[in-house]
C-alpha cells in the first residue's frame, strides 16, 4: 500500500453535496458525531475559561500556565497507547471509548472539589485527559471501520464538524452560566463545572444508546492484536515517517490558550468576553471541517494537511505583526479555525489506511501519542520563551519552528512509501 494511494484514494465518490456526503458516511459516524458534539460542549465549557482561571484567578505566570496547558493535553499521552491496544486486544472499541468518556465526565466534578489548589487541579486535569487519551483512538478507529477508504476524509470531516458544533456551543454555554451567576468567583466556576458534568453524562448515554461497535464485522486471526504485531507495525517505514511528521508538527503547535491570551492582550478585551475567542475559532472550524475533508479525499490529504499548517503559520505571523484590534482578531481566528479544520481529522484519515484493521486503534493511538507528547513540550517551551523573551519573540520563534516542521513533513510524506508487511496484513483488512 502506497502513500500516494492513501493520500488521494481511487474509486468513485458517489453522490455529491451534503445529502450525498451524509449518506456516504452512514449512521454510525453520525452517532459518534452526536457523542462528540455533547462531549465537546462539556469540555469546551471548561477549556474556554481555564486560561482565565489559571492566569487571572490563580495568578499563574506564563511559564506555569504553559506547563499546566501542556499537562492538559500531553501528560497522559501514553494512555492513548493503553486505550488503543486494549481496544484492539479486546475487540471492544466502544467499551474502551465509553470508559474514557466516563472518566472525563467525573473529572468535571473533581474540578469543583479541587478548589484553588494547584496540585489538586493538576491531578484532576490528568484524570480528565486520561479519559480523553483512552477514548480518542478507539473512537477514530470506529470511524475508519464504518466507511469505505474512499470517503474517509469526508467521514472525519463530518465527525469533526459535529464535534466543532459542540466546541462552538461550549464557550457560549460557559458565557451564559457566568453571566447568569453574575460574577467570576469560585462559586460561578463551580456552577459551570456542574453544568459541564451534566452535558458530559448525556454524551455518555448517547454513546451507549446510539453508537455501534464493529468487533464482529471485521474478524481477525487469533493473536492478531499482540505486542509482537504492534512492534512489527512500528517498524513499518511508512508509519515511522508519519509518526515523525506528527511529532514535528506537534512541536510547532502552541495551543489555543496561548493564542487566545495573546489576542486578548493585543486589543485589551474585557475578561468576560474571553470565551468568545474560542467561539470564533470553532465557528470557522465548523464551517470548514466537512468541505476540507472532502477536498482531502479528492485532491490529496497530505496537501490539505500541509495547507492547514500554513494557516497556523499565518496565525503566528499575525500575532507578532503590526495589525491590532478587530482586523487582527478576525484574521487570526479565521486562520486558526482553518488550521484545525484542515489538520485534525485529515491526519487520522491519512493514517487509517496505513494500518491493518486488527491493529488500527493501536496505530492511530501511536500517532496521537506522538502528537500529544510533542504538544506538551511545545506548550512548556512557549511558556518559558514568553517569560524570557516576551510575546513577540516567542511567537516569532513558533513561526520559525512551523516553517521547518512543514518543510520536513513535505519530505517525510512523499508519495511513495514501503508497503505494510504481509504478516501485518493478516491482522485484518486495512
PDB file of N, CA and C in Angstrom, residues 229-320:
ATOM      1  N   UNK A 229       2.988  -8.065  17.233  1.00  0.00           N
ATOM      2  CA  UNK A 229       2.476  -7.472  15.999  1.00  0.00           C
ATOM      3  C   UNK A 229       2.512  -5.942  16.070  1.00  0.00           C
ATOM      4  N   UNK A 230       2.238  -5.392  17.253  1.00  0.00           N
ATOM      5  CA  UNK A 230       2.320  -3.942  17.400  1.00  0.00           C
ATOM      6  C   UNK A 230       3.746  -3.455  17.168  1.00  0.00           C
ATOM      7  N   UNK A 231       4.724  -4.216  17.660  1.00  0.00           N
ATOM      8  CA  UNK A 231       6.119  -3.855  17.414  1.00  0.00           C
ATOM      9  C   UNK A 231       6.463  -3.918  15.939  1.00  0.00           C
ATOM     10  N   UNK A 232       5.950  -4.931  15.240  1.00  0.00           N
ATOM     11  CA  UNK A 232       6.174  -5.020  13.798  1.00  0.00           C
ATOM     12  C   UNK A 232       5.544  -3.840  13.071  1.00  0.00           C
ATOM     13  N   UNK A 233       4.391  -3.421  13.545  1.00  0.00           N
ATOM     14  CA  UNK A 233       3.726  -2.279  12.935  1.00  0.00           C
ATOM     15  C   UNK A 233       4.595  -1.030  13.022  1.00  0.00           C
ATOM     16  N   UNK A 234       5.217  -0.828  14.177  1.00  0.00           N
ATOM     17  CA  UNK A 234       6.054   0.362  14.376  1.00  0.00           C
ATOM     18  C   UNK A 234       7.330   0.304  13.549  1.00  0.00           C
ATOM     19  N   UNK A 235       7.684  -0.865  13.058  1.00  0.00           N
ATOM     20  CA  UNK A 235       8.868  -0.960  12.209  1.00  0.00           C
ATOM     21  C   UNK A 235       8.552  -0.703  10.745  1.00  0.00           C
ATOM     22  N   UNK A 236       7.283  -0.463  10.421  1.00  0.00           N
ATOM     23  CA  UNK A 236       6.899  -0.154   9.048  1.00  0.00           C
ATOM     24  C   UNK A 236       7.376   1.252   8.686  1.00  0.00           C
ATOM     25  N   UNK A 237       8.117   1.364   7.598  1.00  0.00           N
ATOM     26  CA  UNK A 237       8.735   2.648   7.251  1.00  0.00           C
ATOM     27  C   UNK A 237       7.696   3.744   7.038  1.00  0.00           C
ATOM     28  N   UNK A 238       6.588   3.409   6.374  1.00  0.00           N
ATOM     29  CA  UNK A 238       5.578   4.431   6.094  1.00  0.00           C
ATOM     30  C   UNK A 238       4.993   4.996   7.378  1.00  0.00           C
ATOM     31  N   UNK A 239       4.727   4.124   8.364  1.00  0.00           N
ATOM     32  CA  UNK A 239       4.175   4.602   9.622  1.00  0.00           C
ATOM     33  C   UNK A 239       5.212   5.397  10.407  1.00  0.00           C
ATOM     34  N   UNK A 240       6.468   4.962  10.372  1.00  0.00           N
ATOM     35  CA  UNK A 240       7.509   5.712  11.078  1.00  0.00           C
ATOM     36  C   UNK A 240       7.627   7.132  10.535  1.00  0.00           C
ATOM     37  N   UNK A 241       7.528   7.261   9.220  1.00  0.00           N
ATOM     38  CA  UNK A 241       7.585   8.602   8.634  1.00  0.00           C
ATOM     39  C   UNK A 241       6.408   9.456   9.106  1.00  0.00           C
ATOM     40  N   UNK A 242       5.232   8.833   9.158  1.00  0.00           N
ATOM     41  CA  UNK A 242       4.061   9.578   9.610  1.00  0.00           C
ATOM     42  C   UNK A 242       4.199   9.983  11.073  1.00  0.00           C
ATOM     43  N   UNK A 243       4.757   9.099  11.900  1.00  0.00           N
ATOM     44  CA  UNK A 243       4.966   9.426  13.309  1.00  0.00           C
ATOM     45  C   UNK A 243       5.968  10.576  13.464  1.00  0.00           C
ATOM     46  N   UNK A 244       7.035  10.548  12.681  1.00  0.00           N
ATOM     47  CA  UNK A 244       8.000  11.649  12.728  1.00  0.00           C
ATOM     48  C   UNK A 244       7.343  12.961  12.323  1.00  0.00           C
ATOM     49  N   UNK A 245       6.529  12.913  11.264  1.00  0.00           N
ATOM     50  CA  UNK A 245       5.840  14.121  10.808  1.00  0.00           C
ATOM     51  C   UNK A 245       4.878  14.630  11.872  1.00  0.00           C
ATOM     52  N   UNK A 246       4.134  13.708  12.505  1.00  0.00           N
ATOM     53  CA  UNK A 246       3.185  14.116  13.547  1.00  0.00           C
ATOM     54  C   UNK A 246       3.913  14.778  14.716  1.00  0.00           C
ATOM     55  N   UNK A 247       5.075  14.243  15.092  1.00  0.00           N
ATOM     56  CA  UNK A 247       5.837  14.843  16.174  1.00  0.00           C
ATOM     57  C   UNK A 247       6.353  16.229  15.828  1.00  0.00           C
ATOM     58  N   UNK A 248       6.877  16.395  14.627  1.00  0.00           N
ATOM     59  CA  UNK A 248       7.379  17.704  14.209  1.00  0.00           C
ATOM     60  C   UNK A 248       6.256  18.739  14.158  1.00  0.00           C
ATOM     61  N   UNK A 249       5.125  18.337  13.619  1.00  0.00           N
ATOM     62  CA  UNK A 249       4.008  19.270  13.536  1.00  0.00           C
ATOM     63  C   UNK A 249       3.456  19.594  14.927  1.00  0.00           C
ATOM     64  N   UNK A 250       3.470  18.608  15.830  1.00  0.00           N
ATOM     65  CA  UNK A 250       3.036  18.865  17.205  1.00  0.00           C
ATOM     66  C   UNK A 250       3.934  19.867  17.904  1.00  0.00           C
ATOM     67  N   UNK A 251       5.233  19.796  17.636  1.00  0.00           N
ATOM     68  CA  UNK A 251       6.172  20.744  18.246  1.00  0.00           C
ATOM     69  C   UNK A 251       5.937  22.168  17.770  1.00  0.00           C
ATOM     70  N   UNK A 252       5.305  22.332  16.628  1.00  0.00           N
ATOM     71  CA  UNK A 252       5.041  23.665  16.088  1.00  0.00           C
ATOM     72  C   UNK A 252       3.718  24.248  16.567  1.00  0.00           C
ATOM     73  N   UNK A 253       2.971  23.512  17.406  1.00  0.00           N
ATOM     74  CA  UNK A 253       1.641  23.942  17.832  1.00  0.00           C
ATOM     75  C   UNK A 253       1.674  24.371  19.291  1.00  0.00           C
ATOM     76  N   UNK A 254       1.345  25.641  19.562  1.00  0.00           N
ATOM     77  CA  UNK A 254       1.462  26.149  20.936  1.00  0.00           C
ATOM     78  C   UNK A 254       0.165  26.069  21.726  1.00  0.00           C
ATOM     79  N   UNK A 255      -0.961  25.883  21.086  1.00  0.00           N
ATOM     80  CA  UNK A 255      -2.203  25.670  21.828  1.00  0.00           C
ATOM     81  C   UNK A 255      -3.129  26.866  21.882  1.00  0.00           C
ATOM     82  N   UNK A 256      -4.409  26.553  22.042  1.00  0.00           N
ATOM     83  CA  UNK A 256      -5.469  27.558  21.995  1.00  0.00           C
ATOM     84  C   UNK A 256      -5.316  28.627  23.073  1.00  0.00           C
ATOM     85  N   UNK A 257      -5.019  28.190  24.297  1.00  0.00           N
ATOM     86  CA  UNK A 257      -4.970  29.143  25.401  1.00  0.00           C
ATOM     87  C   UNK A 257      -3.998  30.273  25.148  1.00  0.00           C
ATOM     88  N   UNK A 258      -2.805  29.947  24.669  1.00  0.00           N
ATOM     89  CA  UNK A 258      -1.812  30.982  24.387  1.00  0.00           C
ATOM     90  C   UNK A 258      -2.266  31.897  23.258  1.00  0.00           C
ATOM     91  N   UNK A 259      -2.797  31.316  22.185  1.00  0.00           N
ATOM     92  CA  UNK A 259      -3.254  32.141  21.061  1.00  0.00           C
ATOM     93  C   UNK A 259      -4.342  33.105  21.510  1.00  0.00           C
ATOM     94  N   UNK A 260      -5.303  32.621  22.272  1.00  0.00           N
ATOM     95  CA  UNK A 260      -6.406  33.473  22.712  1.00  0.00           C
ATOM     96  C   UNK A 260      -5.956  34.506  23.751  1.00  0.00           C
ATOM     97  N   UNK A 261      -5.026  34.125  24.629  1.00  0.00           N
ATOM     98  CA  UNK A 261      -4.492  35.105  25.586  1.00  0.00           C
ATOM     99  C   UNK A 261      -3.744  36.219  24.865  1.00  0.00           C
ATOM    100  N   UNK A 262      -2.977  35.864  23.840  1.00  0.00           N
ATOM    101  CA  UNK A 262      -2.239  36.879  23.080  1.00  0.00           C
ATOM    102  C   UNK A 262      -3.198  37.821  22.353  1.00  0.00           C
ATOM    103  N   UNK A 263      -4.273  37.266  21.786  1.00  0.00           N
ATOM    104  CA  UNK A 263      -5.263  38.112  21.124  1.00  0.00           C
ATOM    105  C   UNK A 263      -5.936  39.052  22.118  1.00  0.00           C
ATOM    106  N   UNK A 264      -6.256  38.545  23.303  1.00  0.00           N
ATOM    107  CA  UNK A 264      -6.894  39.388  24.317  1.00  0.00           C
ATOM    108  C   UNK A 264      -5.968  40.526  24.737  1.00  0.00           C
ATOM    109  N   UNK A 265      -4.682  40.218  24.893  1.00  0.00           N
ATOM    110  CA  UNK A 265      -3.721  41.251  25.284  1.00  0.00           C
ATOM    111  C   UNK A 265      -3.551  42.308  24.200  1.00  0.00           C
ATOM    112  N   UNK A 266      -3.610  41.892  22.935  1.00  0.00           N
ATOM    113  CA  UNK A 266      -3.365  42.829  21.833  1.00  0.00           C
ATOM    114  C   UNK A 266      -4.472  43.855  21.677  1.00  0.00           C
ATOM    115  N   UNK A 267      -5.690  43.548  22.145  1.00  0.00           N
ATOM    116  CA  UNK A 267      -6.765  44.517  21.973  1.00  0.00           C
ATOM    117  C   UNK A 267      -7.506  44.827  23.274  1.00  0.00           C
ATOM    118  N   UNK A 268      -6.887  44.509  24.402  1.00  0.00           N
ATOM    119  CA  UNK A 268      -7.441  44.875  25.716  1.00  0.00           C
ATOM    120  C   UNK A 268      -8.900  44.445  25.861  1.00  0.00           C
ATOM    121  N   UNK A 269      -9.174  43.206  25.541  1.00  0.00           N
ATOM    122  CA  UNK A 269     -10.537  42.680  25.619  1.00  0.00           C
ATOM    123  C   UNK A 269     -10.956  42.485  27.075  1.00  0.00           C
ATOM    124  N   UNK A 270     -12.178  42.863  27.441  1.00  0.00           N
ATOM    125  CA  UNK A 270     -12.654  42.595  28.804  1.00  0.00           C
ATOM    126  C   UNK A 270     -12.634  41.104  29.103  1.00  0.00           C
ATOM    127  N   UNK A 271     -12.326  40.744  30.338  1.00  0.00           N
ATOM    128  CA  UNK A 271     -12.150  39.349  30.717  1.00  0.00           C
ATOM    129  C   UNK A 271     -13.397  38.518  30.434  1.00  0.00           C
ATOM    130  N   UNK A 272     -14.564  39.070  30.656  1.00  0.00           N
ATOM    131  CA  UNK A 272     -15.793  38.310  30.494  1.00  0.00           C
ATOM    132  C   UNK A 272     -16.061  37.866  29.073  1.00  0.00           C
ATOM    133  N   UNK A 273     -15.436  38.524  28.096  1.00  0.00           N
ATOM    134  CA  UNK A 273     -15.661  38.173  26.699  1.00  0.00           C
ATOM    135  C   UNK A 273     -14.650  37.161  26.174  1.00  0.00           C
ATOM    136  N   UNK A 274     -13.728  36.755  27.018  1.00  0.00           N
ATOM    137  CA  UNK A 274     -12.668  35.855  26.570  1.00  0.00           C
ATOM    138  C   UNK A 274     -13.199  34.576  25.908  1.00  0.00           C
ATOM    139  N   UNK A 275     -14.263  33.919  26.427  1.00  0.00           N
ATOM    140  CA  UNK A 275     -14.740  32.696  25.768  1.00  0.00           C
ATOM    141  C   UNK A 275     -15.162  32.886  24.317  1.00  0.00           C
ATOM    142  N   UNK A 276     -15.482  34.124  23.917  1.00  0.00           N
ATOM    143  CA  UNK A 276     -15.914  34.352  22.538  1.00  0.00           C
ATOM    144  C   UNK A 276     -14.789  34.112  21.533  1.00  0.00           C
ATOM    145  N   UNK A 277     -13.546  34.183  21.979  1.00  0.00           N
ATOM    146  CA  UNK A 277     -12.436  33.880  21.070  1.00  0.00           C
ATOM    147  C   UNK A 277     -12.480  32.402  20.658  1.00  0.00           C
ATOM    148  N   UNK A 278     -12.775  31.531  21.619  1.00  0.00           N
ATOM    149  CA  UNK A 278     -12.939  30.115  21.281  1.00  0.00           C
ATOM    150  C   UNK A 278     -14.152  29.902  20.393  1.00  0.00           C
ATOM    151  N   UNK A 279     -15.217  30.677  20.607  1.00  0.00           N
ATOM    152  CA  UNK A 279     -16.403  30.583  19.753  1.00  0.00           C
ATOM    153  C   UNK A 279     -16.041  30.907  18.310  1.00  0.00           C
ATOM    154  N   UNK A 280     -15.275  31.981  18.106  1.00  0.00           N
ATOM    155  CA  UNK A 280     -14.885  32.363  16.750  1.00  0.00           C
ATOM    156  C   UNK A 280     -14.050  31.293  16.075  1.00  0.00           C
ATOM    157  N   UNK A 281     -13.076  30.756  16.800  1.00  0.00           N
ATOM    158  CA  UNK A 281     -12.245  29.687  16.237  1.00  0.00           C
ATOM    159  C   UNK A 281     -13.094  28.494  15.841  1.00  0.00           C
ATOM    160  N   UNK A 282     -13.976  28.073  16.723  1.00  0.00           N
ATOM    161  CA  UNK A 282     -14.765  26.871  16.469  1.00  0.00           C
ATOM    162  C   UNK A 282     -15.837  27.078  15.414  1.00  0.00           C
ATOM    163  N   UNK A 283     -16.311  28.308  15.250  1.00  0.00           N
ATOM    164  CA  UNK A 283     -17.255  28.577  14.174  1.00  0.00           C
ATOM    165  C   UNK A 283     -16.603  28.362  12.817  1.00  0.00           C
ATOM    166  N   UNK A 284     -15.385  28.864  12.648  1.00  0.00           N
ATOM    167  CA  UNK A 284     -14.672  28.654  11.381  1.00  0.00           C
ATOM    168  C   UNK A 284     -14.388  27.168  11.176  1.00  0.00           C
ATOM    169  N   UNK A 285     -13.963  26.496  12.237  1.00  0.00           N
ATOM    170  CA  UNK A 285     -13.731  25.055  12.186  1.00  0.00           C
ATOM    171  C   UNK A 285     -14.998  24.330  11.739  1.00  0.00           C
ATOM    172  N   UNK A 286     -16.125  24.688  12.331  1.00  0.00           N
ATOM    173  CA  UNK A 286     -17.404  24.065  11.996  1.00  0.00           C
ATOM    174  C   UNK A 286     -17.727  24.235  10.514  1.00  0.00           C
ATOM    175  N   UNK A 287     -17.521  25.413   9.993  1.00  0.00           N
ATOM    176  CA  UNK A 287     -17.881  25.694   8.600  1.00  0.00           C
ATOM    177  C   UNK A 287     -16.955  25.002   7.605  1.00  0.00           C
ATOM    178  N   UNK A 288     -15.694  24.784   7.987  1.00  0.00           N
ATOM    179  CA  UNK A 288     -14.706  24.299   7.026  1.00  0.00           C
ATOM    180  C   UNK A 288     -14.364  22.816   7.166  1.00  0.00           C
ATOM    181  N   UNK A 289     -14.708  22.175   8.281  1.00  0.00           N
ATOM    182  CA  UNK A 289     -14.250  20.805   8.509  1.00  0.00           C
ATOM    183  C   UNK A 289     -14.733  19.837   7.431  1.00  0.00           C
ATOM    184  N   UNK A 290     -16.020  19.824   7.155  1.00  0.00           N
ATOM    185  CA  UNK A 290     -16.548  18.887   6.154  1.00  0.00           C
ATOM    186  C   UNK A 290     -16.060  19.219   4.747  1.00  0.00           C
ATOM    187  N   UNK A 291     -16.103  20.483   4.290  1.00  0.00           N
ATOM    188  CA  UNK A 291     -15.583  20.781   2.950  1.00  0.00           C
ATOM    189  C   UNK A 291     -14.109  20.423   2.776  1.00  0.00           C
ATOM    190  N   UNK A 292     -13.292  20.713   3.779  1.00  0.00           N
ATOM    191  CA  UNK A 292     -11.874  20.399   3.654  1.00  0.00           C
ATOM    192  C   UNK A 292     -11.630  18.894   3.716  1.00  0.00           C
ATOM    193  N   UNK A 293     -12.468  18.167   4.457  1.00  0.00           N
ATOM    194  CA  UNK A 293     -12.364  16.708   4.437  1.00  0.00           C
ATOM    195  C   UNK A 293     -12.662  16.152   3.051  1.00  0.00           C
ATOM    196  N   UNK A 294     -13.683  16.684   2.387  1.00  0.00           N
ATOM    197  CA  UNK A 294     -13.999  16.245   1.031  1.00  0.00           C
ATOM    198  C   UNK A 294     -12.892  16.621   0.058  1.00  0.00           C
ATOM    199  N   UNK A 295     -12.320  17.825   0.218  1.00  0.00           N
ATOM    200  CA  UNK A 295     -11.199  18.231  -0.635  1.00  0.00           C
ATOM    201  C   UNK A 295      -9.999  17.314  -0.429  1.00  0.00           C
ATOM    202  N   UNK A 296      -9.789  16.883   0.806  1.00  0.00           N
ATOM    203  CA  UNK A 296      -8.668  15.987   1.074  1.00  0.00           C
ATOM    204  C   UNK A 296      -8.846  14.658   0.355  1.00  0.00           C
ATOM    205  N   UNK A 297     -10.072  14.120   0.323  1.00  0.00           N
ATOM    206  CA  UNK A 297     -10.334  12.888  -0.400  1.00  0.00           C
ATOM    207  C   UNK A 297     -10.103  13.059  -1.894  1.00  0.00           C
ATOM    208  N   UNK A 298     -10.460  14.211  -2.422  1.00  0.00           N
ATOM    209  CA  UNK A 298     -10.418  14.418  -3.863  1.00  0.00           C
ATOM    210  C   UNK A 298      -9.045  14.839  -4.365  1.00  0.00           C
ATOM    211  N   UNK A 299      -8.377  15.726  -3.637  1.00  0.00           N
ATOM    212  CA  UNK A 299      -7.142  16.318  -4.150  1.00  0.00           C
ATOM    213  C   UNK A 299      -5.885  15.940  -3.376  1.00  0.00           C
ATOM    214  N   UNK A 300      -6.024  15.212  -2.284  1.00  0.00           N
ATOM    215  CA  UNK A 300      -4.849  14.764  -1.561  1.00  0.00           C
ATOM    216  C   UNK A 300      -4.858  15.190  -0.109  1.00  0.00           C
ATOM    217  N   UNK A 301      -4.778  14.223   0.793  1.00  0.00           N
ATOM    218  CA  UNK A 301      -4.822  14.538   2.228  1.00  0.00           C
ATOM    219  C   UNK A 301      -3.554  15.231   2.693  1.00  0.00           C
ATOM    220  N   UNK A 302      -2.415  14.836   2.144  1.00  0.00           N
ATOM    221  CA  UNK A 302      -1.171  15.485   2.522  1.00  0.00           C
ATOM    222  C   UNK A 302      -1.194  16.970   2.164  1.00  0.00           C
ATOM    223  N   UNK A 303      -1.721  17.283   0.991  1.00  0.00           N
ATOM    224  CA  UNK A 303      -1.776  18.674   0.550  1.00  0.00           C
ATOM    225  C   UNK A 303      -2.622  19.517   1.489  1.00  0.00           C
ATOM    226  N   UNK A 304      -3.795  19.007   1.860  1.00  0.00           N
ATOM    227  CA  UNK A 304      -4.677  19.746   2.765  1.00  0.00           C
ATOM    228  C   UNK A 304      -4.038  19.867   4.151  1.00  0.00           C
ATOM    229  N   UNK A 305      -3.385  18.804   4.618  1.00  0.00           N
ATOM    230  CA  UNK A 305      -2.722  18.834   5.923  1.00  0.00           C
ATOM    231  C   UNK A 305      -1.652  19.923   5.971  1.00  0.00           C
ATOM    232  N   UNK A 306      -0.802  19.971   4.973  1.00  0.00           N
ATOM    233  CA  UNK A 306       0.256  20.980   4.950  1.00  0.00           C
ATOM    234  C   UNK A 306      -0.330  22.383   4.795  1.00  0.00           C
ATOM    235  N   UNK A 307      -1.417  22.499   4.038  1.00  0.00           N
ATOM    236  CA  UNK A 307      -2.083  23.795   3.935  1.00  0.00           C
ATOM    237  C   UNK A 307      -2.615  24.273   5.269  1.00  0.00           C
ATOM    238  N   UNK A 308      -3.090  23.332   6.096  1.00  0.00           N
ATOM    239  CA  UNK A 308      -3.565  23.692   7.429  1.00  0.00           C
ATOM    240  C   UNK A 308      -2.455  24.275   8.286  1.00  0.00           C
ATOM    241  N   UNK A 309      -1.262  23.694   8.205  1.00  0.00           N
ATOM    242  CA  UNK A 309      -0.153  24.249   8.990  1.00  0.00           C
ATOM    243  C   UNK A 309       0.347  25.564   8.391  1.00  0.00           C
ATOM    244  N   UNK A 310       0.085  25.774   7.113  1.00  0.00           N
ATOM    245  CA  UNK A 310       0.322  27.101   6.556  1.00  0.00           C
ATOM    246  C   UNK A 310      -0.593  28.141   7.179  1.00  0.00           C
ATOM    247  N   UNK A 311      -1.844  27.741   7.457  1.00  0.00           N
ATOM    248  CA  UNK A 311      -2.768  28.650   8.144  1.00  0.00           C
ATOM    249  C   UNK A 311      -2.295  28.931   9.567  1.00  0.00           C
ATOM    250  N   UNK A 312      -1.724  27.914  10.256  1.00  0.00           N
ATOM    251  CA  UNK A 312      -1.182  28.140  11.597  1.00  0.00           C
ATOM    252  C   UNK A 312      -0.008  29.115  11.549  1.00  0.00           C
ATOM    253  N   UNK A 313       0.838  28.977  10.543  1.00  0.00           N
ATOM    254  CA  UNK A 313       1.933  29.935  10.370  1.00  0.00           C
ATOM    255  C   UNK A 313       1.401  31.356  10.213  1.00  0.00           C
ATOM    256  N   UNK A 314       0.309  31.507   9.468  1.00  0.00           N
ATOM    257  CA  UNK A 314      -0.294  32.833   9.307  1.00  0.00           C
ATOM    258  C   UNK A 314      -0.770  33.394  10.646  1.00  0.00           C
ATOM    259  N   UNK A 315      -1.292  32.522  11.532  1.00  0.00           N
ATOM    260  CA  UNK A 315      -1.712  32.965  12.867  1.00  0.00           C
ATOM    261  C   UNK A 315      -0.525  33.541  13.628  1.00  0.00           C
ATOM    262  N   UNK A 316       0.589  32.822  13.630  1.00  0.00           N
ATOM    263  CA  UNK A 316       1.761  33.291  14.363  1.00  0.00           C
ATOM    264  C   UNK A 316       2.283  34.615  13.794  1.00  0.00           C
ATOM    265  N   UNK A 317       2.294  34.719  12.478  1.00  0.00           N
ATOM    266  CA  UNK A 317       2.776  35.960  11.866  1.00  0.00           C
ATOM    267  C   UNK A 317       1.854  37.135  12.196  1.00  0.00           C
ATOM    268  N   UNK A 318       0.556  36.884  12.248  1.00  0.00           N
ATOM    269  CA  UNK A 318      -0.383  37.936  12.624  1.00  0.00           C
ATOM    270  C   UNK A 318      -0.165  38.382  14.069  1.00  0.00           C
ATOM    271  N   UNK A 319       0.125  37.413  14.943  1.00  0.00           N
ATOM    272  CA  UNK A 319       0.280  37.732  16.360  1.00  0.00           C
ATOM    273  C   UNK A 319       1.562  38.519  16.658  1.00  0.00           C
ATOM    274  N   UNK A 320       2.545  38.397  15.800  1.00  0.00           N
ATOM    275  CA  UNK A 320       3.758  39.187  16.023  1.00  0.00           C
ATOM    276  C   UNK A 320       3.917  40.294  14.983  1.00  0.00           C
TER     277      UNK A 320
END
